CSV table of C-alpha atoms and ligand atoms in Angstrom, one decimal:
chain,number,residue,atom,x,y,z
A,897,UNK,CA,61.2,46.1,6.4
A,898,UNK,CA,58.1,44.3,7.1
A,899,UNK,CA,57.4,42.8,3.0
A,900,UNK,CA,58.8,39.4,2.6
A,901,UNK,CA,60.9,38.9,-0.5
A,902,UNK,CA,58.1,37.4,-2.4
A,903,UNK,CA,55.5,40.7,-1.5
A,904,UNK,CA,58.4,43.3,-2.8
A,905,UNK,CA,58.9,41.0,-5.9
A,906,UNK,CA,55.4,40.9,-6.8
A,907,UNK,CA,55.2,44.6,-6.5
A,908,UNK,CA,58.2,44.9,-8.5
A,909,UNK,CA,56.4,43.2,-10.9
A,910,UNK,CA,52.7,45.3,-10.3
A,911,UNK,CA,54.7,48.1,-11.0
A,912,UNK,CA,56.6,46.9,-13.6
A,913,UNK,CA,53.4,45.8,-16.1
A,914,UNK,CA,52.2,49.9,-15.8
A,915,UNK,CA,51.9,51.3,-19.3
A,916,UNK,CA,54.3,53.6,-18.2
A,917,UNK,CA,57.0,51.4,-17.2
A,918,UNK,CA,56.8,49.9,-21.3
A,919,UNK,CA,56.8,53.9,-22.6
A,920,UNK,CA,60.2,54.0,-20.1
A,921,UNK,CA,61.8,50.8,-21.2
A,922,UNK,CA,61.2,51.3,-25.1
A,923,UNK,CA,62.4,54.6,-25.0
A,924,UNK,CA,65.5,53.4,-22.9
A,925,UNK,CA,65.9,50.8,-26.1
A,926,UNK,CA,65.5,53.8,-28.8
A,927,UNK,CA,67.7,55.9,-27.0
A,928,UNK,CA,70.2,53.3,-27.4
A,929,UNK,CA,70.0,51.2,-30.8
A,930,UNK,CA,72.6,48.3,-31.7
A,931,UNK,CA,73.3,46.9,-35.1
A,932,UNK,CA,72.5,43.1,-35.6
A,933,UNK,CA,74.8,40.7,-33.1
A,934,UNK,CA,76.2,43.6,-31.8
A,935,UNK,CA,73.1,44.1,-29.5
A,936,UNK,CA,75.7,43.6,-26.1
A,937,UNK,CA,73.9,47.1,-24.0
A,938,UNK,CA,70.4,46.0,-25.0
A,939,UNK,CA,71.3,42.2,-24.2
A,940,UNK,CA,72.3,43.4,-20.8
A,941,UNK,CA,69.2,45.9,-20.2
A,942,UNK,CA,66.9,42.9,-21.2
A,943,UNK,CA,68.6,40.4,-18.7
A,944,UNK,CA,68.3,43.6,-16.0
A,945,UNK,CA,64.6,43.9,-16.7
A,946,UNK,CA,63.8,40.4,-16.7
A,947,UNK,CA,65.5,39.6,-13.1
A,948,UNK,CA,63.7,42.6,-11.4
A,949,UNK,CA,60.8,40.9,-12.2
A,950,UNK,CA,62.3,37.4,-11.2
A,951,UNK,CA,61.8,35.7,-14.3
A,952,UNK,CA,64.3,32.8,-15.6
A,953,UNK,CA,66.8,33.3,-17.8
A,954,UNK,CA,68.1,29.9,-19.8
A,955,UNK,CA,71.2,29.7,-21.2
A,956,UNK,CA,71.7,28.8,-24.7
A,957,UNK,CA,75.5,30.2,-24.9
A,958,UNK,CA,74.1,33.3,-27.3
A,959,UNK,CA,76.6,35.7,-27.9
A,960,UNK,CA,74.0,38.5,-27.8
A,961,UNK,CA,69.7,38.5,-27.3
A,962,UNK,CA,68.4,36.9,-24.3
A,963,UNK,CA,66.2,33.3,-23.7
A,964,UNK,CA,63.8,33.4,-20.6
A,965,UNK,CA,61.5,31.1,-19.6
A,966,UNK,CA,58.0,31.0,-17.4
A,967,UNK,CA,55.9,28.8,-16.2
A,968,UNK,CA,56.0,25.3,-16.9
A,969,UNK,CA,55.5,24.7,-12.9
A,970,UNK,CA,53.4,21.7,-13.6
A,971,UNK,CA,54.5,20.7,-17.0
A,972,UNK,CA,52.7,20.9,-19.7
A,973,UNK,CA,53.7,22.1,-23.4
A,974,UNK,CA,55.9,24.8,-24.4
A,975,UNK,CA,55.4,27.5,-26.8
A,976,UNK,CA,57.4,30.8,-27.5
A,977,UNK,CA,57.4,34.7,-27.9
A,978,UNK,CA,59.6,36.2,-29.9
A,979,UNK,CA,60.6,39.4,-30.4
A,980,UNK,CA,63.5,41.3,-32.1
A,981,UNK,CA,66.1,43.1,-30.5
A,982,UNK,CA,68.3,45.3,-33.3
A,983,UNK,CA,68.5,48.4,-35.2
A,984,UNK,CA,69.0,49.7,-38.4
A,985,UNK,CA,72.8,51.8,-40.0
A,986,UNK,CA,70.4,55.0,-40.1
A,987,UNK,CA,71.0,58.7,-39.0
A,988,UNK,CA,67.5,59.3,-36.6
A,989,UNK,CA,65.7,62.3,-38.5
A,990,UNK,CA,62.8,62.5,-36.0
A,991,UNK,CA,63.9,65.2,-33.2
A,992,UNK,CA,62.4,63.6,-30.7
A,993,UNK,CA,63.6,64.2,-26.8
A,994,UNK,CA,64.6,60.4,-26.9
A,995,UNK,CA,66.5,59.9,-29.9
A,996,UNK,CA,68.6,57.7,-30.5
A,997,UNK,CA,71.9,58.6,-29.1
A,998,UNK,CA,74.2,56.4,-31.3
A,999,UNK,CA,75.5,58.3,-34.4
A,1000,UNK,CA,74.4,56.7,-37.5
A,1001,UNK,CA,72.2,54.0,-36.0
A,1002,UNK,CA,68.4,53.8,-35.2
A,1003,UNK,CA,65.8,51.8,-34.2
A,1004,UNK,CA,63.8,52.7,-37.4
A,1005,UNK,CA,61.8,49.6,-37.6
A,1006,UNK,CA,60.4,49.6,-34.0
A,1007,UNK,CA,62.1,46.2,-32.6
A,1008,UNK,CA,62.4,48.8,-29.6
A,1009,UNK,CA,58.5,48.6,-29.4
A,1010,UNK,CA,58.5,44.6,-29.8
A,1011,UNK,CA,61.4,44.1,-27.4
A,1012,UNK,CA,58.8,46.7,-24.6
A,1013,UNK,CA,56.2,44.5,-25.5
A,1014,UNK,CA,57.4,41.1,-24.7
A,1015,UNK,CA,58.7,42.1,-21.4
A,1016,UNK,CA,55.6,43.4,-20.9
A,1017,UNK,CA,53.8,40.3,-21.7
A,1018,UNK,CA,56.9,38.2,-19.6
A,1019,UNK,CA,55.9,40.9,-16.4
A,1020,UNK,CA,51.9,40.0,-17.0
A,1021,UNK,CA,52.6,36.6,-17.7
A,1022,UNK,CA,55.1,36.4,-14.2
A,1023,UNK,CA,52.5,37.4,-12.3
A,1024,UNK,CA,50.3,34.3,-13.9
A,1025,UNK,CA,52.7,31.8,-13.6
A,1026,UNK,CA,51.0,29.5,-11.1
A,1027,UNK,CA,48.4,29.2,-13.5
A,1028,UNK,CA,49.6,28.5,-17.0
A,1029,UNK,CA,49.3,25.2,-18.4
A,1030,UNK,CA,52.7,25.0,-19.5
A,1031,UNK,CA,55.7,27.0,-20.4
A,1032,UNK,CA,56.3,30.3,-22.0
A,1033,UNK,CA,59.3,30.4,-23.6
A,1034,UNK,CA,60.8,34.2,-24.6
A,1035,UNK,CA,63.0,34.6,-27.6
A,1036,UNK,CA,64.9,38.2,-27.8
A,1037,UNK,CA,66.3,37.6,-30.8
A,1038,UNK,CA,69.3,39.3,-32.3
A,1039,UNK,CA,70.4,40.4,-36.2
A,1040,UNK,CA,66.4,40.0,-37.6
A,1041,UNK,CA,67.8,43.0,-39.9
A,1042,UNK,CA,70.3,40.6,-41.4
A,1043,UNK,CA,68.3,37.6,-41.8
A,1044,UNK,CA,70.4,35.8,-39.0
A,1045,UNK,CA,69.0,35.4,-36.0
A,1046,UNK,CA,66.0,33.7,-35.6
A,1047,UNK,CA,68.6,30.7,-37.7
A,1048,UNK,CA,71.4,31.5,-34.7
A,1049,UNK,CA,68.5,31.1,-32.2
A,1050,UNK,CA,67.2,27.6,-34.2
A,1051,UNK,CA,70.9,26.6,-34.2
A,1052,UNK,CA,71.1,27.1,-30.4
A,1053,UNK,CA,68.6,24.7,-29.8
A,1054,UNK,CA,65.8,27.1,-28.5
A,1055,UNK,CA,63.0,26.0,-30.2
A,1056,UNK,CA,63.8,22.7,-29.0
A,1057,UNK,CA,60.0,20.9,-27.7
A,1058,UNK,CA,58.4,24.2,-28.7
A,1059,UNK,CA,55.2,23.6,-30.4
A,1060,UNK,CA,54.4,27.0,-31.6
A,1061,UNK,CA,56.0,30.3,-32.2
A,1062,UNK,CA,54.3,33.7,-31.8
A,1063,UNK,CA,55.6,37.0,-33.0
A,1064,UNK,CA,54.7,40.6,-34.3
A,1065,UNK,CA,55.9,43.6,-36.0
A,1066,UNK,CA,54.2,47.2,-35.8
A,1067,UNK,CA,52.3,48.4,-38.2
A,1068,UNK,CA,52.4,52.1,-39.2
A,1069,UNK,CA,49.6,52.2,-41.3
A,1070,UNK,CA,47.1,50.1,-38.9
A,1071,UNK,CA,45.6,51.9,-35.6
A,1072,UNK,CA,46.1,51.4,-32.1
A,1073,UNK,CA,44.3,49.4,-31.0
A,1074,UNK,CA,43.7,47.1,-33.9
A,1075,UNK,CA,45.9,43.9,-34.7
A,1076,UNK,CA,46.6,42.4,-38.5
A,1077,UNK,CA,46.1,38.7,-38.3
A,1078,UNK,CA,46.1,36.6,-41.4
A,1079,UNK,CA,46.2,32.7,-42.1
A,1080,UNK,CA,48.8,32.0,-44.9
A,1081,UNK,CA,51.3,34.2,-46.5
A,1082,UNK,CA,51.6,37.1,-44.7
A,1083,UNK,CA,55.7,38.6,-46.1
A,1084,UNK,CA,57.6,37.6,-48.7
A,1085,UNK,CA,60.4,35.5,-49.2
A,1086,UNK,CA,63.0,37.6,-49.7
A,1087,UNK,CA,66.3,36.3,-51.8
A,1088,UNK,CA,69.1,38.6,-52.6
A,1089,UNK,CA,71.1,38.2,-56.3
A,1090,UNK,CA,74.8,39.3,-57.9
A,1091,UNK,CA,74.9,38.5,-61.5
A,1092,UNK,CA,78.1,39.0,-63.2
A,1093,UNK,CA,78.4,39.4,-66.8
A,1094,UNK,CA,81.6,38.5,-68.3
A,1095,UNK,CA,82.1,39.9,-71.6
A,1096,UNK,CA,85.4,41.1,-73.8
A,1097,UNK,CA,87.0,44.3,-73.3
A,1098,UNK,CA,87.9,46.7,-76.6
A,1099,UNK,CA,88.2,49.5,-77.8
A,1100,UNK,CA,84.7,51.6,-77.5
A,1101,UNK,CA,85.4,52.8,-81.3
A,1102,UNK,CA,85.8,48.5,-82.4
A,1103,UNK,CA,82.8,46.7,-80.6
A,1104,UNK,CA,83.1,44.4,-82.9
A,1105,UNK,CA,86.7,42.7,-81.6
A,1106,UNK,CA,84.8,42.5,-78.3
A,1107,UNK,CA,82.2,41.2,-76.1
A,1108,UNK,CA,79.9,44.1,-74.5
A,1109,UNK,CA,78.8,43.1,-71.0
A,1110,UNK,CA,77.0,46.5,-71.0
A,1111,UNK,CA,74.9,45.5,-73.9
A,1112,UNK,CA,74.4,42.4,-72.4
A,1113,UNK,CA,73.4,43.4,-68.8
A,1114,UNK,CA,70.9,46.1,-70.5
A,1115,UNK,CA,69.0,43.0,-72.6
A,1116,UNK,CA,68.9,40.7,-69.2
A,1117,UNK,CA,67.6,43.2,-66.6
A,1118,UNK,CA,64.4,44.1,-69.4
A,1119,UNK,CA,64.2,40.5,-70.4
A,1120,UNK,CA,64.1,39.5,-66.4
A,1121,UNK,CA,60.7,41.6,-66.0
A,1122,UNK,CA,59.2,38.9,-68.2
A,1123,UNK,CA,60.0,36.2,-65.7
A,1124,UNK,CA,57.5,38.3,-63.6
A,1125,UNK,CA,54.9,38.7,-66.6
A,1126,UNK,CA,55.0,35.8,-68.5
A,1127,UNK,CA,55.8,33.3,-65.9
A,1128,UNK,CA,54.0,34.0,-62.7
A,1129,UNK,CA,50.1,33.6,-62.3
A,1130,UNK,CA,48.2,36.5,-62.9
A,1131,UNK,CA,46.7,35.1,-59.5
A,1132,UNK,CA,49.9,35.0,-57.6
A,1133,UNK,CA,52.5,37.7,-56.9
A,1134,UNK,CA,56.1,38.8,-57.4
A,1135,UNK,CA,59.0,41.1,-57.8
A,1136,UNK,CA,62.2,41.3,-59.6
A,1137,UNK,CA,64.5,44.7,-58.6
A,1138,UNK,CA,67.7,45.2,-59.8
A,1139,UNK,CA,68.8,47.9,-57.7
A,1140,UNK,CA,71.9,48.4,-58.6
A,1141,UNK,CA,74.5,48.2,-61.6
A,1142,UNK,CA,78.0,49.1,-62.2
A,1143,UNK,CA,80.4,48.4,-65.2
A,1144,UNK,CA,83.2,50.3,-66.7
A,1145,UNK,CA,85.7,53.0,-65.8
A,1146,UNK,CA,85.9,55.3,-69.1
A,1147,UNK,CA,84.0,57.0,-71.8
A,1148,UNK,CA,86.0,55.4,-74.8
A,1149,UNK,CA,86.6,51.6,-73.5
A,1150,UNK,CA,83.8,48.3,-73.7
A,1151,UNK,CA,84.5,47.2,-70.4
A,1152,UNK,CA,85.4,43.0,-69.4
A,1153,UNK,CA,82.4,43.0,-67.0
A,1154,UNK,CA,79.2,44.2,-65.9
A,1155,UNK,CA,78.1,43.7,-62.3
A,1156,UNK,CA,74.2,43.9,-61.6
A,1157,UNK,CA,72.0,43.3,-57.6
A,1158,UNK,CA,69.0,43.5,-56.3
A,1159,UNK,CA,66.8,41.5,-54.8
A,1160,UNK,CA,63.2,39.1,-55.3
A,1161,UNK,CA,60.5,39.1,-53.4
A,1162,UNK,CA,57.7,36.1,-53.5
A,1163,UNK,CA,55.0,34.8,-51.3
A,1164,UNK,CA,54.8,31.1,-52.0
A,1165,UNK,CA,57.6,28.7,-52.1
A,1166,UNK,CA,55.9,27.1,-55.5
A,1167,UNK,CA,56.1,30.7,-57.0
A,1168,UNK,CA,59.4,31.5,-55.3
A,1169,UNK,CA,61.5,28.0,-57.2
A,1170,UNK,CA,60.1,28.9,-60.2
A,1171,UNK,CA,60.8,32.3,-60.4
A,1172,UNK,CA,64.5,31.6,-58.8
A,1173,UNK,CA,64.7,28.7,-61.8
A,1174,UNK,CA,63.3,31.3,-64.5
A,1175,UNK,CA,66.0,34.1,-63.5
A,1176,UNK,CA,68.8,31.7,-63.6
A,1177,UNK,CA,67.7,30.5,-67.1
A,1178,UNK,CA,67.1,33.9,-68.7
A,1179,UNK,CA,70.4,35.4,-67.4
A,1180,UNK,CA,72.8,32.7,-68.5
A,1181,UNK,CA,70.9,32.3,-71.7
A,1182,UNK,CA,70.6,36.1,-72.8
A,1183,UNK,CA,74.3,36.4,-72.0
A,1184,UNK,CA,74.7,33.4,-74.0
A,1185,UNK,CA,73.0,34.7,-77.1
A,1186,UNK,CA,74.9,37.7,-76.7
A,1187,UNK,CA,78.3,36.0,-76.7
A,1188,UNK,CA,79.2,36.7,-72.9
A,1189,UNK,CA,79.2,34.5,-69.7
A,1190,UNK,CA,77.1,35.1,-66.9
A,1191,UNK,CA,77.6,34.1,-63.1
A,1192,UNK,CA,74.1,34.0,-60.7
A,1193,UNK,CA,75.3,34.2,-56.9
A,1194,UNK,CA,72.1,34.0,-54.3
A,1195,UNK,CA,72.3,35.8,-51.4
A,1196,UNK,CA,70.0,33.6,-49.4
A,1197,UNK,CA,66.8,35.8,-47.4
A,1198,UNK,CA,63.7,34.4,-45.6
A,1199,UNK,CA,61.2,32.3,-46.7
A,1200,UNK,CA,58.1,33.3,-46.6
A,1201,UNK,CA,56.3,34.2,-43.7
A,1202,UNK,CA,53.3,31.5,-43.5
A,1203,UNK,CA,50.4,31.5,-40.8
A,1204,UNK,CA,49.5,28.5,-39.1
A,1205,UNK,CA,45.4,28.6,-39.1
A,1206,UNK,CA,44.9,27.2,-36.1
A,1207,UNK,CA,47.0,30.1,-34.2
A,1208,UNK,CA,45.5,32.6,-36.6
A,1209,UNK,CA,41.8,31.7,-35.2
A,1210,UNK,CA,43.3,31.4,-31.8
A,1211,UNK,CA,44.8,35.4,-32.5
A,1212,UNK,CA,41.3,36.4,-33.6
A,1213,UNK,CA,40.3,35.0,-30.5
A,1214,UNK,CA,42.6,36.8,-28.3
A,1215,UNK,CA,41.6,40.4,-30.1
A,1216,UNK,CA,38.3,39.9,-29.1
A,1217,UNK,CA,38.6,38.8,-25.9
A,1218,UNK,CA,40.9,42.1,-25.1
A,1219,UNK,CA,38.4,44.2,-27.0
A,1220,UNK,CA,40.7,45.0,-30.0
A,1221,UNK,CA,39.9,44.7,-33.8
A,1222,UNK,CA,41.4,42.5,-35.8
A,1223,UNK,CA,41.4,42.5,-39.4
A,1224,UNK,CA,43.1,41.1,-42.3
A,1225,UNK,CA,46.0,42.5,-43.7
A,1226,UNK,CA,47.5,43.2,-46.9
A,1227,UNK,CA,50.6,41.3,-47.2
A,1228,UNK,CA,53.8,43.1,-47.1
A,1229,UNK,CA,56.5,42.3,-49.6
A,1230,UNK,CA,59.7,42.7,-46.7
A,1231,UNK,CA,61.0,40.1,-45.6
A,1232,UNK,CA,60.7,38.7,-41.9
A,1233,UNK,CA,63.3,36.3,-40.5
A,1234,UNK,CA,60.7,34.8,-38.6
A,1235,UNK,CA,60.0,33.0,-41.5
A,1236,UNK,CA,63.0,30.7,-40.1
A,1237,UNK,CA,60.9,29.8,-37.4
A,1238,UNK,CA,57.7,28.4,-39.5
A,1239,UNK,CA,60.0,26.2,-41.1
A,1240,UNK,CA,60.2,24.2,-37.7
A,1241,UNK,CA,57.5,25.2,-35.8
A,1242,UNK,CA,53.9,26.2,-36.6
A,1243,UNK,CA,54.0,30.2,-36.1
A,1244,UNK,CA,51.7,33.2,-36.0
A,1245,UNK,CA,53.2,36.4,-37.2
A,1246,UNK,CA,50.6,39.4,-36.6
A,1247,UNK,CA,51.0,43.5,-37.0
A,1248,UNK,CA,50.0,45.5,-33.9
A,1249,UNK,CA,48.9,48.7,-35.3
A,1250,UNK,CA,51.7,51.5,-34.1
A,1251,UNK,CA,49.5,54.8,-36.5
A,1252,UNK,CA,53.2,56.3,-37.3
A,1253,UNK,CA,53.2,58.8,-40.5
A,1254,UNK,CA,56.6,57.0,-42.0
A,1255,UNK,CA,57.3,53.2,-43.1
A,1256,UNK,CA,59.6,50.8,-41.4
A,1257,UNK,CA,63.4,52.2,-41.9
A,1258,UNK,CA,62.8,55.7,-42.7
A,1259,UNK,CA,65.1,58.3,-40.7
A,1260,UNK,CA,61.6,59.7,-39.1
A,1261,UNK,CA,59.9,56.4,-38.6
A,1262,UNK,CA,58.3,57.4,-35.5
A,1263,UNK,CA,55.1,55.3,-33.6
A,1264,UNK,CA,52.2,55.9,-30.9
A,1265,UNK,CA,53.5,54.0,-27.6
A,1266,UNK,CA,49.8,53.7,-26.5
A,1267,UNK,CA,50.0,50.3,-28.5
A,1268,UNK,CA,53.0,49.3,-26.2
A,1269,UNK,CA,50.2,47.4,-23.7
A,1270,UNK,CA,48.2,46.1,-27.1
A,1271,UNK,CA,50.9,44.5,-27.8
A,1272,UNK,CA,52.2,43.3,-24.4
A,1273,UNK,CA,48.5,42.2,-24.0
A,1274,UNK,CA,48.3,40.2,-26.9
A,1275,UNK,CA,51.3,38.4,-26.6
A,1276,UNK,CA,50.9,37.4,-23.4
A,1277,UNK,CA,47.3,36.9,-23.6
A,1278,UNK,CA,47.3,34.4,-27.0
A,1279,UNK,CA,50.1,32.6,-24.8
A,1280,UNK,CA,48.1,31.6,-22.3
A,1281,UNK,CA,44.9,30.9,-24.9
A,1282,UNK,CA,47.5,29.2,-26.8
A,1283,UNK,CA,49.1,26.8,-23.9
A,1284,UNK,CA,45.0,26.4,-23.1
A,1285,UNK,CA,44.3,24.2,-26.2
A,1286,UNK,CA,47.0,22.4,-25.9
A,1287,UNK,CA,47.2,21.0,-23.1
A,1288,UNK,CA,43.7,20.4,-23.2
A,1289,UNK,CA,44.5,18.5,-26.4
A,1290,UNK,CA,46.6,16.2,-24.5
A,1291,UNK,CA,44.2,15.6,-22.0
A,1292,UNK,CA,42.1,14.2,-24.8
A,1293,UNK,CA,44.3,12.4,-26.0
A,1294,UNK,CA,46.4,10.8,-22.9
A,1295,UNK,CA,43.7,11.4,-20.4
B,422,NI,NI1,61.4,44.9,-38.5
C-alpha cells in the first residue's frame, strides 16, 4: 500500500464519474424500484454511493431520500440539485435483463436515470470541490409520484439559504444529446377533484318522488367542459377530466348519490383560480337547478412548474458550453412536484432527452442510458456556471 487515503479516494472518485459506472448504478436503481417514502434500499444505495466518493451527507432527520452537500470550502452561496428517487405501482412490461425485480412496481418514469445522474454530477462535482464558489447542495428526494416530497424536503428545512433549485426529468421524445430548456411555464398545475352529488333515492319506475344524482352528474360533467371553452383564453390553456364515475347498485332503483373524479390541469396560477372558482360554481349550481346537493373536495397537486429566466439563460449556457442542443419545449400537461420548490426558490426545471419509444408510466417505458453523462454533465456543469454568477454578484455588490 503505497496510495495515501486521499490518492485511493480520488480514484475512487475517477472511476466512479465513468459512463459506465452511471449505466451500473441506474440499472442497480431499476432493478430495484420503491414506491414514494418507502424508498428505504434506494435511500441506503444512495448514502453507499455517495461515501465511496467521500461526499457529505447532512442530516435533515428524513425518513427516506438522502441530503449531501459539496463545496462551500470558502463560503460562498448555496444552490441545489434535485433529483427524484421513487417508482411507480406498475407491472415492468419491458423484458429487459435488468428489470425491475419488485412484483408490481417499476421505475416507469426514469427517476432511476435522474437519481444516476445527480450522483454523477455529485462525483464530477467532488472532484471540483476546491474550486467552486460556494456550495452544492443535493436533494434525493422521495414520493415526487405523490406530490409529497419536494414539500417533506421544504418542511425539513433543506432549502434553507438556497438561492436556486435545479432539476430535470427525461424526455422520451427529445434526443440524446439535446436538453429542453424553457423560461416560464414549463408543466401544469395539477389539482385532483371528488364531487359528490347528493340526490333522492326512488323507485326507477317514479322519478318523480325523487332526486336523480345520475341525471344530475350527467348535466355537470358536459356543462364542466364549458368552464374550459367559455372561460379560459383562447390564448391560454387547460383541461378538465373526469375520469371516473360511479352511482347506483341496480337496474330498477334512482340511486341517493352519484360520485364523480378526475383531475385539472393548468399552466398559470391566474388561469388555474379561475378555472378552480368556475368548477366549483357550475357544479353546485347545476346540481342546484336540478334539485340535488353537490359537495367539491380538492385533492391538492403542484403548482405549476415556472422557469426562472435568469437560470433558463444560464442552462442555454451550459448546453453550449458542453456541446449539446438545447431547444424549447412544448409544455407537458403532468404535473411535477418540483413546482413546490419555485414557490420558495427561483428554479430551473429542464428535460434531458432519454429517445425511449413509450411515455413516462407506461409498463415498457424504456430510455437510452447514453444520456446518463448529458445529464450528470449538465447538472453539474450549470452548478458550477450557476454558483459563478453569484458569487460574482456579491462581489459587486459587497466588494
Ligand atoms: Ni417523473
Amino acid at each position: 500500500m503505497t496510495s495515501t487515503a486521499a490518492e485511493s479516494a480520488a480514484q475512487a472518485v475517477h472511476a466512479l464519474t465513468s459512463a459506465d459506472r452511471l449505466v451500473e448504478i441506474r440499472r442497480h436503481l431499476h432493478r430495484h424500484p420503491e414506491l414514494s417514502n418507502e424508498e428505504y434500499e434506494t435511500t441506503e444505495y444512495i448514502l453507499s454511493v455517495l461515501k465511496q466518493a467521500g461526499v457529505k451527507i447532512t442530516d435533515y432527520g428524513l425518513k427516506t431520500g438522502v441530503i449531501a452537500e459539496i463545496g462551500g470550502l470558502q463560503g460562498g452561496p448555496v444552490i441545489a440539485l434535485r433529483a427524484d428517487i421513487d417508482a411507480l405501482p406498475i407491472q415492468e412490461e419491458t423484458g429487459l435483463p435488468y428489470a425491475s425485480l419488485h412484483p408490481g412496481k417499476m421505475h416507469a418514469c426514469g427517476h432511476d436515470f435522474h437519481t444516476a445522474a445527480l450522483l454523477g454530477a455529485a462525483y464530477q462535482l467532488k472532484e471540483q470541490e476546491r474550486s467552486l464558489k460556494g456550495t452544492v447542495r443535493l436533494l434525493f428526494q422521495p414520493a415526487e409520484e405523490k406530490a409529497k416530497g419536494a414539500q417533506q424536503i421544504i418542511a425539513a428545512g433543506a432549502l434553507e439559504n438556497v438561492r436556486a433549485v435545479i432539476g430535470m426529468h427525461n424526455k422520451p421524445d427529445l434526443p440524446v444529446g439535446t436538453i429542453g430548456i424553457k423560461e416560464g411555464p414549463l408543466m401544469a398545475a395539477a389539482d385532483g377533484f371528488v364531487v359528490e352529488i347528493r340526490g333522492a333515492g326512488s323507485h326507477a319506475a317514479v322519478p318523480e318522488a325523487g332526486v336523480d344524482p345520475i341525471v344530475a352528474a350527467s348535466h355537470i360533467v358536459t356543462a364542466l367542459q364549458s368552464v374550459i371553452s367559455r372561460n379560459v383564453s383562447s390564448l391560454n390553456s387547460a383541461v378538465i377530466s373526469v375520469t371516473q364515475i360511479h352511482s347506483g347498485n341496480s337496474w330498477n332503483i334512482i340511486p341517493e348519490t352519484a360520485v364523480f373524479e378526475g383531475t385539472i390541469r393548468t399552466f398559470d396560477e391566474d388561469v388555474r383560480s379561475k378555472v378552480l372558482q368556475r368548477f366549483e360554481e357550475v357544479v353546485t349550481g347545476v346540481a342546484a337547478a336540478l334539485g340535488a346537493k353537490a359537495n367539491v373536495r380538492w385533492i391538492g397537486g403542484p403548482p405549476p412548474v415556472i422557469n426562472d429566466a435568469l437560470l433558463a439563460r444560464l442552462g442555454e449556457q451550459t448546453a453550449a458550453n458542453l456541446g449539446y442542443t438545447s431547444l424549447k419545449p412544448a409544455p407537458s400537461p403532468a404535473g411535477e412536484d418540483f413546482a413546490f420548490y419555485q414557490k420558495v426558490v427561483p428554479g430551473l426545471f429542464v428535460f434531458t432527452g432519454t429517445a425511449g419509444s413509450r411515455e413516462w408510466h407506461h409498463p415498457a417505458f424504456e430510455l437510452d442510458e447514453a444520456a446518463l453523462p448529458v445529464g450528470a454533465g449538465f447538472y453539474s456543469d450549470l452548478a458550477m456556471r450557476v454558483l459563478e454568477h453569484f458569487s460574482a454578484e456579491e462581489g459587486v455588490h459587497h466588494g
